Amino acid sequence: MEKAPQDFEDTPLKTDLSDCRNNRGPDWAIQDNLASLKRMRDEARSGGGQKRIDEQHSRGKLTARERVDLLLDEGSFEEFDVLKAGRGGHLQGEKEHLSDGVITGHGTIDGREVFIFSQDFTVIGGSLGEAHSEKISKVMDHAVRVGAPFIGLNDSGGARIQEGVDALAAYGEIFNRNVMASGVIPQISCIMGPCAGGAVYSPAMTDFTFMVDNSSYMFVTGPNVVKTVIHQEISFDDLGGAGVHSTRSGVAHFVLPNDILCLREVRRLINYLPSNNNQEPPLLDLRDPIDRKDPVLDYLVPVSPNQPYDMKVLINSVLDGAEFLEVHERFAKNLIVGFGRLGGKTIGLIANQPAILAGVLDSNASAKGARFVRFCDAFNIPLICFVDVPGFMPGPEQEHGGIIRHGAKLLYAFIEATVPRITVVVRKAYGGAYIVMNSKHIGADINYAWPTAEIAVLGPRGAAEVIYRREIQAADDPSAALMEKEAIYRKTFANPFLAAKRGYIDDVIFPRDTRGRLIRSLQVLEGKHTVRPKRKHGNIPL
Ligand code: HXC
């Protein structure tokens, strides 16, 4: 005989299991409920079954669940929609899959909340159908509502063919949310398997894309379609592997050798970023003295103006603990961008690299820099700019490839940025490239120069050739005349002092003091407030 439920007032505090049993129903019913929940969860968790999991492992890939466990703090994952079932396709005999090939939920990275999805390639190739998309959309909505970063672990054959137009509509739902979340919360994509068709456009609209060497691919259409349509044979790797996307297309910002290191790097990136656009990035004290001087910097710039040196020496020297997270490390190496800390505060660093193509700005470097500047500006990350740039890359290849359009992106992005902006001119700052690289004239807040800086319209040789052309041609020894004129020009213009006299440079500093000066400048700019005219949005030259 079951005991009647008691009045609320009379209900004693439940202290042991037998009390619970007495109140809830017969033992066998409870056991049955628990058992079926466990069965359903186990079914959902088994993904596409052991055989497919073994296949996944044999390709050097982790499973969707293993990836979630590695990405998040231990035991922090809270899963949503584990029991949500796919609706099946329009073909006969389709099986319903619990979880529908994607794991979604939230957890923490070093104690800070993030929302995630992880596609399960063992279930219908991780392809995206309606229920799969609804699960992803739900966590995206949560992420925006609570203001937490959103991380997608992609391993998918794209739109689920069996679901027809519903699968295409499902992608549309995600694309909409990617755009609405852009600039509100950081969005990060990891490509951890083949990603084809619609599966590449969502990552392309997020802020950072990670790829894994030898096991991740991104293409709008795969090698088979390429063969059919343009009769070209090409391998997965050559078409859309991590190599091409990190060096040539610029689609991938980070490439790591395997899943484990990739997920570790995502955790590292998250540590530099605020959770949303209303927050400041997290402070992290690396116990590096603010006023630490580095005498090595006094000798960094070679005496010969044409001799290269490695800008990363300066970057590592000034940053807290010499820790620098480089973004787009393999793409357009003539411009370095990435995150570091100064006095514990995250900064975004943009620097010309004189060791590659003399640090010239070309189309790829301009687009790379522009995107990075815009990300930092959207997420309250101050910008630090180290300048050694001989100009924009000349020649028909760049001109016809749209360097005017791409260079304008960088110019536009800097001018648009309202975060604190500090520049140090280390050596060359010539012509348009001087203006573009965060000069005072386009709104930088504090501009320093080293004594080795050369701020001028052209480099000494080019300038002498133009302004002294007639005298050089008329000379008995034109090359000696050119050298003489070049020396005159260098003495007059190739230094920071003309710019300092005009106030375009706030101070010419000793290189060894750079770190301290930057940190003090960041402190004073903390209260910076800029008002911009109201508009729907600007029209950056895309
Ligand atoms: C349904 C899919 C699928 C898909 C893969 N599978 N992609 N099922 N829809 N899009 C299934 C396979 O049938 C297979 O099932 C299992 O997943 C594993 O796939 P394999 O082909 O065996 O794996 P692999 O050899 O590693 O090749 C992976 C792949 C390939 C490169 C992703 O499967 C592929 O080319 N898939 C199609 C890619 C594609 O064209 N997608 C549609 C893009 S159009 P079984 O049961 O046999 O194991 C698109 C439009 C969106 O996305 C537009 C928005 C703008």
Coordinates of C-alpha atoms and ligand atoms in Angstrom, one line a residue:
M1 CA 0.0 0.0 0.0
E2 CA 1.4 3.4 -1.1
K3 CA 1.6 6.1 1.5
A4 CA -0.5 9.1 0.8
P5 CA 1.4 12.3 0.0
Q6 CA 1.7 14.5 3.1
D7 CA 0.7 18.2 3.4
F8 CA 3.6 20.5 2.6
E9 CA 3.7 21.8 6.2
D10 CA 4.0 18.2 7.5
T11 CA 6.7 17.1 5.0
P12 CA 9.9 16.4 7.0
L13 CA 13.2 17.3 5.5
K14 CA 14.3 14.4 3.4
T15 CA 17.3 12.9 5.0
D16 CA 17.6 9.4 3.4
L17 CA 16.7 7.5 0.3
S18 CA 14.0 5.5 1.9
D19 CA 12.0 8.7 2.6
C20 CA 12.3 9.7 -1.0
R21 CA 11.2 6.3 -2.1
N22 CA 8.1 6.4 0.1
N23 CA 7.0 9.7 -1.4
R24 CA 7.8 9.2 -5.1
G25 CA 6.3 5.8 -6.1
P26 CA 7.2 2.2 -6.3
D27 CA 10.9 1.2 -6.5
W28 CA 10.6 -0.5 -9.8
A29 CA 9.0 2.6 -11.5
I30 CA 11.8 4.8 -10.3
Q31 CA 14.4 2.2 -11.4
D32 CA 12.8 2.0 -14.8
N33 CA 12.8 5.8 -15.3
L34 CA 16.4 6.0 -14.3
A35 CA 17.4 3.1 -16.4
S36 CA 15.7 4.4 -19.5
L37 CA 17.3 7.9 -19.0
K38 CA 20.6 6.1 -18.7
R39 CA 20.0 4.0 -21.8
M40 CA 19.0 7.1 -23.9
R41 CA 22.0 9.0 -22.6
D42 CA 24.3 6.1 -23.4
E43 CA 22.9 5.8 -26.8
A44 CA 23.3 9.4 -27.5
R45 CA 26.9 9.4 -26.1
S46 CA 27.9 6.4 -28.2
G47 CA 27.7 8.6 -31.4
G48 CA 28.0 6.5 -34.5
G49 CA 29.2 3.4 -32.7
Q50 CA 32.6 1.9 -31.8
K51 CA 33.6 1.1 -35.3
R52 CA 33.3 4.7 -36.5
I53 CA 34.9 5.9 -33.3
D54 CA 37.9 3.6 -34.0
E55 CA 38.0 5.0 -37.6
Q56 CA 38.0 8.6 -36.2
H57 CA 41.0 7.6 -33.9
S58 CA 42.8 5.9 -36.7
R59 CA 42.8 9.2 -38.6
G60 CA 44.5 10.8 -35.7
K61 CA 41.3 12.6 -34.7
L62 CA 39.7 12.7 -31.3
T63 CA 36.0 12.2 -30.9
A64 CA 33.6 15.1 -30.4
R65 CA 33.3 14.3 -26.7
E66 CA 37.0 13.8 -26.1
R67 CA 37.5 17.2 -27.6
V68 CA 34.9 18.9 -25.3
D69 CA 36.6 17.3 -22.3
L70 CA 40.0 18.6 -23.4
L71 CA 38.8 22.1 -24.2
L72 CA 36.9 22.8 -21.0
D73 CA 38.0 22.8 -17.3
E74 CA 37.7 19.3 -15.9
G75 CA 34.1 18.5 -14.9
S76 CA 32.7 21.8 -15.9
F77 CA 30.7 20.8 -19.0
E78 CA 27.0 21.1 -18.8
E79 CA 25.3 19.5 -21.8
F80 CA 22.1 20.7 -23.5
D81 CA 19.8 18.7 -25.8
V82 CA 21.6 15.4 -25.4
L83 CA 18.2 13.8 -26.0
K84 CA 17.2 16.0 -29.0
A85 CA 16.6 13.7 -31.9
G86 CA 17.1 14.4 -35.6
R87 CA 13.9 14.4 -37.6
G88 CA 15.3 12.0 -40.2
G89 CA 15.6 12.8 -43.8
H90 CA 13.2 12.5 -46.7
L91 CA 14.7 9.2 -47.8
Q92 CA 13.2 5.9 -46.6
G93 CA 14.8 3.9 -43.8
E94 CA 16.5 6.8 -42.2
K95 CA 17.4 6.2 -38.6
E96 CA 16.8 8.9 -35.9
H97 CA 20.0 9.8 -34.0
L98 CA 19.8 11.1 -30.5
S99 CA 21.9 14.3 -30.2
D100 CA 21.8 14.5 -34.0
G101 CA 25.5 14.5 -34.5
V102 CA 26.5 17.4 -32.4
I103 CA 27.3 18.0 -28.7
T104 CA 26.3 21.4 -27.3
G105 CA 26.4 23.1 -24.0
H106 CA 28.6 25.3 -21.8
G107 CA 31.5 25.0 -19.5
T108 CA 34.5 27.0 -18.2
I109 CA 38.0 27.8 -19.5
D110 CA 40.2 28.7 -16.5
G111 CA 37.0 29.5 -14.6
R112 CA 35.3 31.7 -17.3
E113 CA 32.1 30.5 -18.9
V114 CA 32.1 29.7 -22.7
F115 CA 29.4 28.1 -24.9
I116 CA 30.4 25.4 -27.3
F117 CA 29.3 22.9 -30.0
S118 CA 31.3 19.9 -31.1
Q119 CA 30.3 18.1 -34.3
D120 CA 30.4 14.3 -34.3
F121 CA 31.7 13.0 -37.6
T122 CA 30.8 9.5 -36.6
V123 CA 27.1 10.4 -36.9
I124 CA 26.2 10.9 -40.6
G125 CA 29.6 12.6 -41.2
G126 CA 28.8 15.4 -38.7
S127 CA 26.5 16.8 -41.4
L128 CA 24.1 19.6 -40.5
G129 CA 20.4 19.0 -40.5
E130 CA 17.5 20.9 -38.8
A131 CA 17.8 19.5 -35.3
H132 CA 21.6 19.8 -35.4
S133 CA 21.3 23.4 -36.4
E134 CA 18.7 24.1 -33.7
K135 CA 21.1 22.8 -31.0
I136 CA 23.9 25.1 -32.2
S137 CA 21.5 28.1 -32.6
K138 CA 20.3 27.5 -29.0
V139 CA 23.9 27.8 -27.5
M140 CA 24.7 30.7 -29.7
D141 CA 21.6 32.5 -28.4
H142 CA 22.6 31.7 -24.8
A143 CA 26.2 32.9 -25.4
V144 CA 24.9 36.3 -26.7
R145 CA 22.4 36.6 -23.9
V146 CA 24.9 36.0 -21.1
G147 CA 27.8 37.6 -22.9
A148 CA 30.2 34.6 -23.1
P149 CA 32.5 33.5 -25.9
F150 CA 31.3 30.9 -28.4
I151 CA 33.5 28.1 -29.6
G152 CA 32.6 25.7 -32.5
L153 CA 34.5 22.5 -33.0
N154 CA 33.8 21.7 -36.6
D155 CA 34.0 18.2 -38.2
S156 CA 31.3 18.1 -40.8
G157 CA 30.4 17.1 -44.4
G158 CA 28.2 20.2 -44.6
A159 CA 24.5 20.4 -45.3
R160 CA 22.9 17.0 -44.6
I161 CA 22.0 15.9 -48.1
Q162 CA 19.0 13.8 -46.9
E163 CA 17.3 16.8 -45.4
G164 CA 17.3 18.8 -48.6
V165 CA 16.3 22.4 -48.4
D166 CA 15.7 22.1 -44.6
A167 CA 19.5 21.6 -44.2
L168 CA 20.2 24.8 -46.2
A169 CA 17.7 26.7 -44.1
A170 CA 19.4 25.3 -41.1
Y171 CA 22.7 26.8 -42.2
G172 CA 21.0 30.2 -42.7
E173 CA 20.0 30.1 -39.0
I174 CA 23.6 29.8 -37.9
F175 CA 24.9 32.4 -40.4
N176 CA 22.4 34.9 -39.1
R177 CA 23.5 34.3 -35.5
N178 CA 27.2 34.5 -36.5
V179 CA 26.6 38.0 -37.8
M180 CA 24.4 39.2 -34.9
A181 CA 27.1 37.9 -32.4
S182 CA 29.9 39.5 -34.4
G183 CA 31.6 42.2 -32.2
V184 CA 29.4 41.3 -29.3
I185 CA 31.1 38.1 -28.1
P186 CA 34.3 36.5 -29.3
Q187 CA 33.6 33.7 -31.8
I188 CA 36.2 31.0 -32.4
S189 CA 36.1 28.1 -34.9
C190 CA 38.2 25.0 -34.8
I191 CA 38.3 23.0 -38.0
M192 CA 39.1 19.4 -36.9
G193 CA 38.1 17.3 -39.9
P194 CA 36.7 17.8 -43.4
C195 CA 34.5 20.9 -43.6
A196 CA 32.8 21.3 -46.9
G197 CA 30.1 23.5 -48.3
G198 CA 28.1 25.5 -45.8
A199 CA 30.4 24.2 -43.0
V200 CA 33.1 26.7 -44.1
Y201 CA 31.1 29.8 -44.2
S202 CA 30.1 29.9 -40.5
P203 CA 33.8 29.6 -39.5
A204 CA 34.7 32.3 -42.0
M205 CA 32.4 34.7 -40.2
T206 CA 33.8 34.0 -36.8
D207 CA 36.8 35.9 -35.4
F208 CA 39.4 33.2 -35.4
T209 CA 39.8 30.0 -37.2
F210 CA 42.1 27.2 -36.0
M211 CA 43.0 24.2 -38.2
V212 CA 44.8 21.0 -37.5
D213 CA 47.6 19.8 -39.8
N214 CA 46.9 16.8 -41.9
S215 CA 43.4 16.1 -40.6
S216 CA 41.4 19.3 -41.4
Y217 CA 40.2 20.6 -44.7
M218 CA 38.1 23.5 -45.8
F219 CA 36.6 23.9 -49.2
V220 CA 33.4 25.2 -50.7
T221 CA 33.4 22.2 -53.1
G222 CA 35.6 19.1 -52.6
P223 CA 38.1 17.5 -55.0
N224 CA 35.4 15.4 -56.7
V225 CA 33.4 18.4 -57.7
V226 CA 36.5 20.2 -58.8
K227 CA 37.3 17.3 -61.1
T228 CA 33.8 17.2 -62.5
V229 CA 33.4 21.0 -63.1
I230 CA 36.9 22.2 -64.1
H231 CA 38.5 18.8 -64.9
Q232 CA 41.4 19.3 -62.5
E233 CA 42.7 16.6 -60.2
I234 CA 43.7 18.0 -56.8
S235 CA 44.3 16.4 -53.4
F236 CA 42.3 17.3 -50.3
D237 CA 45.5 18.9 -48.9
D238 CA 46.4 21.0 -51.9
L239 CA 42.8 22.2 -52.3
G240 CA 42.0 23.1 -48.7
G241 CA 44.5 21.7 -46.1
A242 CA 45.8 23.7 -43.2
G243 CA 49.0 24.5 -45.2
V244 CA 47.2 26.4 -48.0
H245 CA 44.7 28.1 -45.7
S246 CA 47.4 29.3 -43.2
T247 CA 49.9 30.5 -45.9
R248 CA 48.0 31.4 -49.0
S249 CA 44.3 32.1 -48.5
G250 CA 44.7 33.5 -45.0
V251 CA 41.5 31.6 -44.0
A252 CA 43.2 29.9 -41.0
H253 CA 44.6 32.1 -38.2
F254 CA 46.2 29.3 -36.3
V255 CA 47.5 25.8 -37.3
L256 CA 48.4 23.2 -34.7
P257 CA 49.9 19.7 -35.3
N258 CA 47.1 17.8 -33.6
D259 CA 43.7 18.1 -31.8
I260 CA 45.2 18.2 -28.3
L261 CA 47.5 21.1 -29.1
C262 CA 44.8 22.9 -31.0
L263 CA 42.4 22.8 -28.1
R264 CA 45.1 24.0 -25.7
E265 CA 45.8 26.9 -28.0
V266 CA 42.2 27.9 -28.0
R267 CA 42.3 28.0 -24.2
R268 CA 45.4 30.2 -24.4
L269 CA 43.6 32.6 -26.8
I270 CA 40.5 32.9 -24.6
N271 CA 42.7 34.0 -21.8
Y272 CA 43.6 37.2 -23.7
L273 CA 40.0 38.1 -24.5
P274 CA 37.1 39.7 -22.7
S275 CA 33.9 37.6 -22.5
N276 CA 32.0 40.3 -24.4
N277 CA 32.2 43.8 -25.8
N278 CA 31.1 45.4 -22.6
Q279 CA 33.9 43.9 -20.6
E280 CA 37.6 44.6 -20.3
P281 CA 40.0 41.7 -21.1
P282 CA 41.1 39.8 -18.0
L283 CA 44.1 41.1 -16.1
L284 CA 46.9 38.7 -15.5
D285 CA 49.9 39.6 -13.4
L286 CA 53.0 37.9 -14.8
R287 CA 55.2 39.6 -12.2
D288 CA 57.3 41.4 -14.8
P289 CA 58.4 44.8 -13.5
I290 CA 56.7 47.7 -15.3
D291 CA 59.9 49.8 -15.6
R292 CA 62.1 46.9 -16.8
K293 CA 64.7 48.3 -19.2
D294 CA 66.3 46.3 -22.0
P295 CA 69.7 47.7 -23.1
V296 CA 69.8 45.2 -26.0
L297 CA 67.2 47.3 -27.7
D298 CA 69.6 50.2 -28.0
Y299 CA 71.5 48.0 -30.5
L300 CA 68.6 46.3 -32.3
V301 CA 68.5 48.5 -35.4
P302 CA 71.5 47.9 -37.6
V303 CA 73.6 50.9 -38.7
S304 CA 73.0 50.2 -42.4
P305 CA 69.4 51.2 -43.2
N306 CA 69.0 48.3 -45.6
Q307 CA 70.0 45.6 -43.2
P308 CA 67.1 43.5 -41.9
Y309 CA 66.6 42.6 -38.2
D310 CA 63.9 40.6 -36.4
M311 CA 61.1 42.8 -35.0
K312 CA 60.1 39.9 -32.7
V313 CA 63.2 40.7 -30.6
L314 CA 61.5 44.0 -29.7
I315 CA 58.1 42.4 -29.3
N316 CA 59.4 39.7 -26.9
S317 CA 61.5 42.3 -25.0
V318 CA 58.7 44.6 -24.1
L319 CA 55.8 42.2 -23.4
D320 CA 55.1 40.8 -20.0
G321 CA 57.0 37.6 -19.6
A322 CA 58.0 37.7 -23.3
E323 CA 54.7 36.0 -24.0
F324 CA 53.2 36.7 -27.4
L325 CA 50.4 34.9 -29.1
E326 CA 50.9 35.5 -32.8
V327 CA 47.8 35.4 -35.0
H328 CA 48.2 34.5 -38.7
E329 CA 51.8 33.6 -38.0
R330 CA 52.3 31.9 -41.5
F331 CA 50.3 34.4 -43.6
A332 CA 51.7 37.8 -44.8
K333 CA 54.7 37.5 -42.5
N334 CA 55.8 41.0 -43.5
L335 CA 53.3 42.2 -40.9
I336 CA 53.1 40.7 -37.4
V337 CA 49.9 40.8 -35.5
G338 CA 49.0 39.1 -32.2
F339 CA 48.2 39.4 -28.5
G340 CA 50.4 40.1 -25.5
R341 CA 50.2 41.8 -22.1
L342 CA 51.7 45.0 -20.9
G343 CA 51.4 45.6 -17.1
G344 CA 49.0 42.7 -17.0
K345 CA 46.6 44.1 -19.6
T346 CA 45.9 42.5 -22.9
I347 CA 47.1 44.5 -25.9
G348 CA 46.9 43.9 -29.7
L349 CA 50.2 44.3 -31.4
I350 CA 50.7 45.3 -35.1
A351 CA 54.3 45.5 -36.3
N352 CA 56.1 45.6 -39.6
Q353 CA 58.6 42.8 -39.9
P354 CA 61.8 44.1 -41.6
A355 CA 63.2 40.6 -41.8
I356 CA 60.5 39.7 -44.5
L357 CA 60.2 41.7 -47.7
A358 CA 61.8 44.6 -45.8
G359 CA 58.5 45.0 -43.9
V360 CA 56.7 46.4 -46.9
L361 CA 52.9 46.6 -46.8
D362 CA 51.2 44.5 -49.6
S363 CA 47.6 43.5 -50.1
N364 CA 47.6 40.4 -47.8
A365 CA 49.4 42.2 -45.0
S366 CA 47.0 45.1 -45.2
A367 CA 43.9 42.9 -45.0
K368 CA 45.5 40.9 -42.2
G369 CA 46.2 44.0 -40.2
A370 CA 42.8 45.5 -40.8
R371 CA 40.9 42.5 -39.6
F372 CA 43.0 42.3 -36.5
V373 CA 42.7 46.0 -35.7
R374 CA 38.9 45.7 -36.0
F375 CA 38.7 42.7 -33.7
C376 CA 40.8 44.5 -31.0
D377 CA 38.6 47.7 -31.4
A378 CA 35.4 45.7 -31.1
F379 CA 36.6 44.0 -27.8
N380 CA 38.3 46.9 -26.0
I381 CA 41.8 45.8 -26.6
P382 CA 44.3 48.7 -26.9
L383 CA 46.5 48.8 -30.0
I384 CA 50.3 49.0 -30.0
C385 CA 52.0 49.6 -33.3
F386 CA 55.7 49.1 -34.1
V387 CA 56.7 50.7 -37.4
D388 CA 59.5 49.9 -39.8
V389 CA 57.9 50.2 -43.2
P390 CA 59.5 51.3 -46.5
G391 CA 56.1 51.8 -48.1
F392 CA 53.5 49.9 -50.0
M393 CA 54.7 47.2 -52.4
P394 CA 55.0 48.6 -55.9
G395 CA 54.3 46.8 -59.2
P396 CA 51.5 45.5 -61.5
E397 CA 50.9 42.4 -59.5
Q398 CA 49.9 44.3 -56.4
E399 CA 48.2 47.2 -58.2
H400 CA 46.1 44.8 -60.3
G401 CA 45.4 42.6 -57.2
G402 CA 43.8 45.6 -55.6
I403 CA 46.4 47.0 -53.2
I404 CA 44.6 50.3 -53.2
R405 CA 41.4 48.6 -52.0
H406 CA 43.3 46.4 -49.4
G407 CA 45.6 49.2 -48.2
A408 CA 42.5 51.3 -47.7
K409 CA 41.2 48.6 -45.4
L410 CA 44.0 49.1 -43.0
L411 CA 43.8 52.8 -43.1
Y412 CA 40.0 52.6 -42.5
A413 CA 40.4 50.1 -39.7
F414 CA 42.9 52.3 -37.7
I415 CA 40.9 55.5 -38.2
E416 CA 37.7 53.8 -37.1
A417 CA 39.3 52.3 -33.9
T418 CA 38.5 54.1 -30.7
V419 CA 40.5 52.0 -28.3
P420 CA 43.8 53.5 -26.9
R421 CA 46.3 53.6 -29.8
I422 CA 50.0 53.9 -29.3
T423 CA 52.8 53.9 -32.0
V424 CA 56.5 53.5 -31.8
V425 CA 58.4 54.3 -35.0
V426 CA 61.5 52.1 -34.9
R427 CA 63.1 52.8 -38.2
K428 CA 61.5 53.5 -41.6
A429 CA 58.2 55.3 -41.9
Y430 CA 57.9 56.4 -45.4
G431 CA 55.1 58.0 -47.3
G432 CA 51.5 56.6 -47.3
A433 CA 52.7 53.6 -45.2
Y434 CA 53.8 56.1 -42.4
I435 CA 50.3 57.6 -42.3
V436 CA 48.6 54.2 -42.4
M437 CA 50.6 52.6 -39.6
N438 CA 48.7 54.3 -36.8
S439 CA 50.2 57.8 -37.3
K440 CA 49.1 60.8 -35.3
H441 CA 47.4 62.1 -38.4
I442 CA 44.9 59.3 -38.4
G443 CA 44.1 59.5 -34.7
A444 CA 46.7 57.6 -32.8
D445 CA 46.8 58.8 -29.2
I446 CA 50.5 58.7 -28.3
N447 CA 53.3 58.4 -30.9
Y448 CA 56.9 57.7 -30.0
A449 CA 60.0 57.3 -32.1
W450 CA 63.4 55.8 -31.5
P451 CA 66.4 57.9 -32.5
T452 CA 66.9 55.5 -35.4
A453 CA 63.5 56.5 -36.9
E454 CA 63.3 57.9 -40.5
I455 CA 60.0 59.7 -41.1
A456 CA 59.8 61.0 -44.6
V457 CA 57.9 61.0 -47.8
L458 CA 60.3 58.7 -49.6
G459 CA 63.5 56.7 -48.8
P460 CA 66.7 58.7 -49.3
R461 CA 67.7 57.1 -52.6
G462 CA 64.3 57.4 -54.2
A463 CA 63.8 60.9 -53.0
A464 CA 67.3 62.1 -54.2
E465 CA 66.6 60.6 -57.6
V466 CA 63.4 62.6 -57.9
I467 CA 64.3 66.0 -56.5
Y468 CA 67.9 66.1 -57.8
R469 CA 67.4 64.3 -61.1
R470 CA 68.7 67.1 -63.3
E471 CA 71.8 67.8 -61.2
I472 CA 72.6 64.1 -61.0
Q473 CA 72.2 63.6 -64.8
A474 CA 74.5 66.6 -65.4
A475 CA 77.2 65.5 -63.1
D476 CA 80.5 64.1 -64.3
D477 CA 80.0 61.1 -62.1
P478 CA 76.3 60.6 -61.7
S479 CA 76.5 57.7 -59.2
A480 CA 78.8 59.8 -56.9
A481 CA 76.4 62.7 -57.3
L482 CA 73.5 60.5 -56.3
M483 CA 75.3 59.3 -53.2
E484 CA 76.1 62.9 -52.2
K485 CA 72.5 64.0 -52.7
E486 CA 71.3 60.9 -50.9
A487 CA 73.5 61.8 -47.9
I488 CA 72.1 65.4 -47.9
Y489 CA 68.5 64.1 -47.9
R490 CA 69.2 61.5 -45.2
K491 CA 70.7 64.2 -42.9
T492 CA 67.8 66.5 -43.4
F493 CA 64.8 64.2 -43.6
A494 CA 65.7 60.6 -42.5
N495 CA 65.3 61.2 -38.8
P496 CA 62.5 61.6 -36.2
F497 CA 63.4 65.2 -35.3
L498 CA 61.4 67.0 -37.9
A499 CA 58.3 65.1 -36.9
A500 CA 59.1 65.7 -33.2
K501 CA 59.5 69.4 -33.8
R502 CA 56.0 69.5 -35.4
G503 CA 54.5 67.5 -32.6
Y504 CA 53.6 64.5 -34.8
I505 CA 55.9 62.5 -32.5
D506 CA 55.2 63.0 -28.8
D507 CA 58.7 62.0 -27.8
V508 CA 61.9 60.5 -29.1
I509 CA 62.7 57.8 -26.6
F510 CA 65.6 55.6 -25.6
P511 CA 64.9 52.2 -27.1
R512 CA 65.7 50.5 -23.7
D513 CA 62.9 52.5 -22.1
T514 CA 60.2 51.3 -24.5
R515 CA 58.3 48.9 -22.2
G516 CA 58.0 51.4 -19.4
R517 CA 56.9 54.2 -21.7
L518 CA 54.2 52.0 -23.3
I519 CA 52.8 50.9 -20.0
R520 CA 52.6 54.4 -18.6
S521 CA 50.9 55.5 -21.8
L522 CA 48.4 52.7 -21.5
Q523 CA 47.6 53.7 -17.9
V524 CA 47.0 57.3 -18.9
L525 CA 44.8 56.3 -21.8
E526 CA 42.6 54.1 -19.7
G527 CA 39.9 56.7 -19.4
K528 CA 39.9 57.5 -23.2
H529 CA 36.4 58.2 -24.5
T530 CA 35.6 59.0 -28.1
V531 CA 32.3 60.1 -29.5
R532 CA 31.5 59.2 -33.1
P533 CA 28.7 60.5 -35.3
K534 CA 25.6 58.4 -35.3
R535 CA 25.2 56.2 -38.4
K536 CA 23.9 52.8 -39.4
H537 CA 27.4 51.6 -40.2
G538 CA 30.4 52.7 -42.2
N539 CA 31.4 51.2 -45.5
I540 CA 34.8 49.7 -45.1
P541 CA 36.4 49.0 -48.6
L542 CA 35.9 45.2 -48.7
Ligands
HXC1 C1 24.8 13.4 -45.5 C2 27.0 12.8 -45.3 C3 27.4 14.1 -45.7 C4 26.4 15.0 -46.0 C5 29.2 12.9 -45.4 N1 28.1 12.1 -45.1 N2 28.8 14.1 -45.8 N3 25.7 12.5 -45.2 N4 25.1 14.6 -45.9 N5 26.7 16.3 -46.4 C6 28.2 10.8 -44.6 C7 28.7 9.8 -45.7 O1 27.6 9.4 -46.5 C8 29.2 8.7 -44.8 O2 28.1 7.9 -44.3 C9 29.7 9.4 -43.6 O3 29.1 10.7 -43.6 C10 31.2 9.6 -43.6 O4 31.6 10.2 -44.9 P1 32.7 9.6 -45.8 O5 32.5 10.1 -47.2 O6 32.8 8.1 -45.7 O7 34.0 10.2 -45.2 P2 35.3 10.8 -45.9 O8 35.8 9.8 -46.9 O9 36.2 11.2 -44.8 O10 34.8 12.1 -46.7 C11 34.3 13.2 -45.9 C12 33.7 14.2 -46.9 C13 32.8 13.6 -47.9 C14 34.9 14.9 -47.7 C15 33.1 15.3 -46.0 O11 31.8 12.8 -47.1 C16 32.0 14.5 -48.7 O12 32.5 15.0 -49.7 N6 30.8 14.8 -48.3 C17 29.9 15.6 -49.0 C18 30.3 17.1 -48.9 C19 29.3 18.0 -49.5 O13 29.3 18.1 -50.7 N7 28.4 18.5 -48.6 C20 27.3 19.3 -49.0 C21 27.8 20.7 -49.3 S1 26.6 21.7 -49.8 P3 28.2 6.3 -44.2 O14 26.9 5.9 -43.7 O15 28.5 5.8 -45.6 O16 29.4 6.0 -43.3 C22 26.4 22.7 -48.5 C23 25.5 23.8 -48.8 C24 25.3 24.8 -47.7 O17 26.9 22.5 -47.4 C25 25.0 26.1 -48.2 C26 25.0 27.1 -47.2 C27 25.5 28.4 -47.8

